[in-house]
Amino acid sequence: AQRVTQPEKLLSVFKGAPVELKCNYSYSGSPELFWYVQYSRQRLQLLLRHISRESIKGFTADLNKGETSFHLKKPFAQEEDSAMYYCALCNFGNEKLTFGTGTRLTIIP
Amino acid sequence: KAGVTQTPRYLIKTRGQQVTLSCSPISGHRSVSWYQQTPGQGLQFLFEYFSETQRNKGNFPGRFSGRQFSNSRSEMNVSTLELGDSALYLCASSTTRAAGTGELFFGEGSRLTVL
């Protein structure tokens, strides 16, 4: 069964410091991975997806198949990055999307 | 385009009652999926519909059911409510046949409180 683990429920980082939100997955095939974000009083929305290989709002995420990880990184945190972040995995076999339990990121001014 | 619309936004029920939640997807989106969001469990997948057919179902008891209409609007129903059903229920729509393979557009959710 596929599983997504976000080991940190809460993460606090000073403004200007680097950010890394961890995401590990268990899945035997080739997954499609996503990061979704929910800012305060806004809807949950897609931040980025592995297949696009884009940098969105300064965030990047690299798929490491050896470590089965898809960590989200940003070199310099900004106050507006404070939000709830969810990692998600799509199983191409059954096309189900599985979310992690989320990490609440707080940027300290 | 209007976003995903969920009604009602808030509701309070008592144990044993049943509830129906509604979701109107973005115009042109034929895929609708439902999630239960709780602080401890994050987002848990309930079910997914495309063109009125249930494509996938999560690991929830049979008290949880859903359907999709020909206009792509979807409803979910929870019967014999339990205290543990208190949660935010999120609906998402997508342009892809399989919701998980594309970008999901979420509604604001229906917050259910069971007393």
Coordinates of N, CA, C and O in Angstrom, one line a residue, chain A residues 9 32 34 36 38 41-47 49 51 84 86 89-92 94-102, chain B residues 3-5 35 37 39-43 45 48 55-59 90 97-104 106-108:
Chain A
K9 N 5.2 17.7 12.3 CA 3.9 18.4 12.3 C 4.0 19.9 12.3 O 3.2 20.6 11.7
E32 N 3.9 9.7 -8.9 CA 3.9 11.1 -9.3 C 3.6 11.8 -7.9 O 2.8 11.4 -7.2
F34 N 3.4 15.4 -5.4 CA 2.9 16.8 -5.4 C 3.1 17.4 -4.0 O 3.2 16.7 -3.0
Y36 N 1.0 20.4 -1.9 CA -0.1 21.3 -1.9 C 0.1 22.2 -0.7 O 0.7 21.8 0.3
Q38 N -1.8 25.3 1.9 CA -3.0 26.0 2.4 C -2.5 27.2 3.2 O -2.1 27.0 4.4
R41 N -6.8 31.1 5.8 CA -8.0 31.6 5.2 C -8.1 31.5 3.7 O -8.9 32.2 3.0
Q42 N -7.3 30.6 3.1 CA -7.4 30.3 1.7 C -7.6 28.8 1.5 O -7.5 28.0 2.4
R43 N -8.0 28.5 0.3 CA -8.2 27.1 -0.1 C -6.9 26.3 -0.3 O -5.9 26.9 -0.6
L44 N -7.0 25.1 -0.1 CA -5.8 24.2 -0.4 C -5.6 24.3 -1.9 O -6.5 24.2 -2.7
Q45 N -4.3 24.5 -2.3 CA -4.0 24.6 -3.7 C -2.7 24.0 -4.0 O -1.8 23.8 -3.2
L46 N -2.5 23.6 -5.3 CA -1.3 23.0 -5.7 C -0.1 24.0 -5.7 O -0.2 25.1 -6.2
L47 N 1.0 23.6 -5.1 CA 2.2 24.4 -5.1 C 3.1 23.9 -6.3 O 3.5 24.7 -7.1
R49 N 4.5 20.1 -8.7 CA 4.4 18.7 -8.9 C 5.7 18.3 -9.5 O 6.4 19.0 -10.2
I51 N 6.6 16.2 -11.8 CA 6.7 16.0 -13.2 C 7.0 17.4 -13.9 O 7.6 17.4 -15.0
M84 N 0.2 25.7 5.8 CA 0.2 24.3 6.0 C 0.6 23.6 4.7 O 0.0 24.0 3.7
Y86 N 1.2 20.1 2.5 CA 0.9 18.7 2.3 C 1.6 18.1 1.2 O 1.6 18.6 0.0
L89 N 1.0 11.7 -3.0 CA 1.5 10.8 -4.0 C 0.4 10.2 -4.8 O -0.6 9.8 -4.3
C90 N 0.6 10.1 -6.1 CA -0.4 9.4 -7.0 C 0.2 8.1 -7.4 O 1.3 8.0 -8.0
N91 N -0.6 7.0 -7.2 CA -0.2 5.7 -7.6 C -0.8 5.5 -9.0 O -2.0 5.5 -9.2
F92 N 0.1 5.4 -10.0 CA -0.4 5.3 -11.4 C -1.1 4.0 -11.6 O -1.9 3.8 -12.6
N94 N -3.5 2.4 -9.5 CA -5.0 2.6 -9.2 C -5.4 4.1 -9.3 O -6.5 4.4 -9.1
E95 N -4.4 4.9 -9.6 CA -4.7 6.4 -9.8 C -5.2 7.0 -8.5 O -6.0 8.0 -8.6
K96 N -4.9 6.5 -7.4 CA -5.4 7.1 -6.1 C -4.4 8.1 -5.7 O -3.2 7.9 -5.9
L97 N -4.8 9.2 -5.1 CA -4.0 10.2 -4.5 C -4.0 10.1 -3.0 O -5.0 10.1 -2.4
T98 N -2.8 10.0 -2.4 CA -2.7 9.8 -1.0 C -1.9 11.0 -0.4 O -0.8 11.3 -0.9
F99 N -2.5 11.6 0.6 CA -1.8 12.8 1.2 C -1.1 12.4 2.5 O -1.5 11.4 3.2
G100 N -0.1 13.1 2.8 CA 0.6 13.0 4.1 C -0.3 13.8 5.2 O -1.3 14.4 4.8
T101 N 0.2 13.8 6.4 CA -0.6 14.4 7.5 C -0.3 15.9 7.6 O -1.0 16.6 8.3
G102 N 0.6 16.4 6.8 CA 0.9 17.9 6.7 C 1.9 18.4 7.7 O 2.1 17.8 8.8
Chain B
G3 N -15.1 29.1 -8.6 CA -14.3 28.0 -8.0 C -15.2 26.9 -7.6 O -16.4 26.9 -7.8
V4 N -14.7 25.9 -7.0 CA -15.5 24.8 -6.4 C -16.3 25.3 -5.3 O -15.8 26.0 -4.4
T5 N -17.6 25.0 -5.3 CA -18.5 25.5 -4.3 C -19.1 24.3 -3.5 O -19.6 23.3 -4.1
Y35 N -12.5 14.4 0.4 CA -11.5 14.1 1.4 C -12.1 14.6 2.7 O -12.8 15.5 2.9
Q37 N -10.8 16.0 6.3 CA -9.6 16.6 6.9 C -9.8 16.7 8.4 O -10.7 17.4 8.8
P39 N -7.3 17.3 12.2 CA -6.0 17.7 12.6 C -5.0 16.6 12.8 O -3.8 16.7 12.5
G40 N -5.5 15.5 13.3 CA -4.6 14.3 13.5 C -4.2 13.5 12.3 O -3.1 13.0 12.2
Q41 N -5.2 13.4 11.4 CA -5.0 12.5 10.2 C -4.7 13.2 8.9 O -4.5 12.5 7.9
G42 N -4.8 14.5 8.9 CA -4.5 15.2 7.7 C -5.7 15.0 6.7 O -6.9 15.0 7.1
L43 N -5.4 14.8 5.4 CA -6.5 14.6 4.4 C -6.5 13.1 4.1 O -5.6 12.5 3.7
F45 N -8.6 10.3 1.8 CA -9.4 10.1 0.6 C -10.7 9.3 0.9 O -10.6 8.3 1.5
E48 N -13.9 9.1 -5.3 CA -13.7 9.9 -6.5 C -14.7 9.5 -7.6 O -15.0 8.3 -7.8
R55 N -14.8 6.0 -9.4 CA -13.6 5.4 -9.9 C -12.7 4.8 -8.8 O -12.0 3.8 -9.0
N56 N -12.8 5.4 -7.6 CA -12.0 4.9 -6.5 C -12.7 5.2 -5.2 O -13.5 6.1 -5.1
K57 N -12.3 4.4 -4.2 CA -12.9 4.6 -2.9 C -11.9 4.4 -1.9 O -11.0 3.5 -2.0
G58 N -11.9 5.2 -0.8 CA -11.0 5.1 0.3 C -11.4 4.1 1.3 O -12.4 3.4 1.1
N59 N -10.7 4.0 2.4 CA -11.0 3.0 3.4 C -11.9 3.6 4.5 O -11.5 3.7 5.7
L90 N -13.7 18.1 2.4 CA -13.2 18.9 1.3 C -13.6 18.2 0.0 O -13.5 17.0 -0.1
R97 N -9.3 12.6 -16.0 CA -10.2 11.5 -15.7 C -9.9 10.9 -14.3 O -10.8 10.7 -13.5
A98 N -8.6 10.8 -14.0 CA -8.2 10.3 -12.7 C -7.8 11.6 -11.9 O -6.8 12.2 -12.3
A99 N -8.5 11.9 -10.9 CA -8.2 13.1 -10.1 C -6.8 13.2 -9.7 O -6.1 14.3 -9.7
G100 N -6.2 12.1 -9.3 CA -4.9 12.1 -8.7 C -3.8 12.4 -9.6 O -2.7 12.7 -9.2
T101 N -4.0 12.3 -10.9 CA -3.0 12.5 -11.9 C -2.9 14.0 -12.3 O -2.0 14.3 -13.1
G102 N -3.8 14.8 -11.9 CA -3.8 16.2 -12.4 C -3.9 17.1 -11.2 O -3.8 16.7 -10.0
E103 N -4.0 18.4 -11.5 CA -4.1 19.4 -10.4 C -5.5 19.4 -9.8 O -6.5 19.4 -10.6
L104 N -5.6 19.3 -8.5 CA -6.9 19.4 -7.8 C -7.2 20.8 -7.5 O -6.3 21.5 -7.0
F106 N -9.6 22.8 -5.0 CA -10.4 22.5 -3.8 C -11.4 23.5 -3.5 O -11.3 24.7 -3.8
G107 N -12.5 23.1 -2.9 CA -13.5 24.0 -2.3 C -13.1 24.4 -0.9 O -12.0 24.0 -0.4
E108 N -13.9 25.3 -0.3 CA -13.6 25.7 1.1 C -13.9 24.7 2.1 O -13.5 24.9 3.3

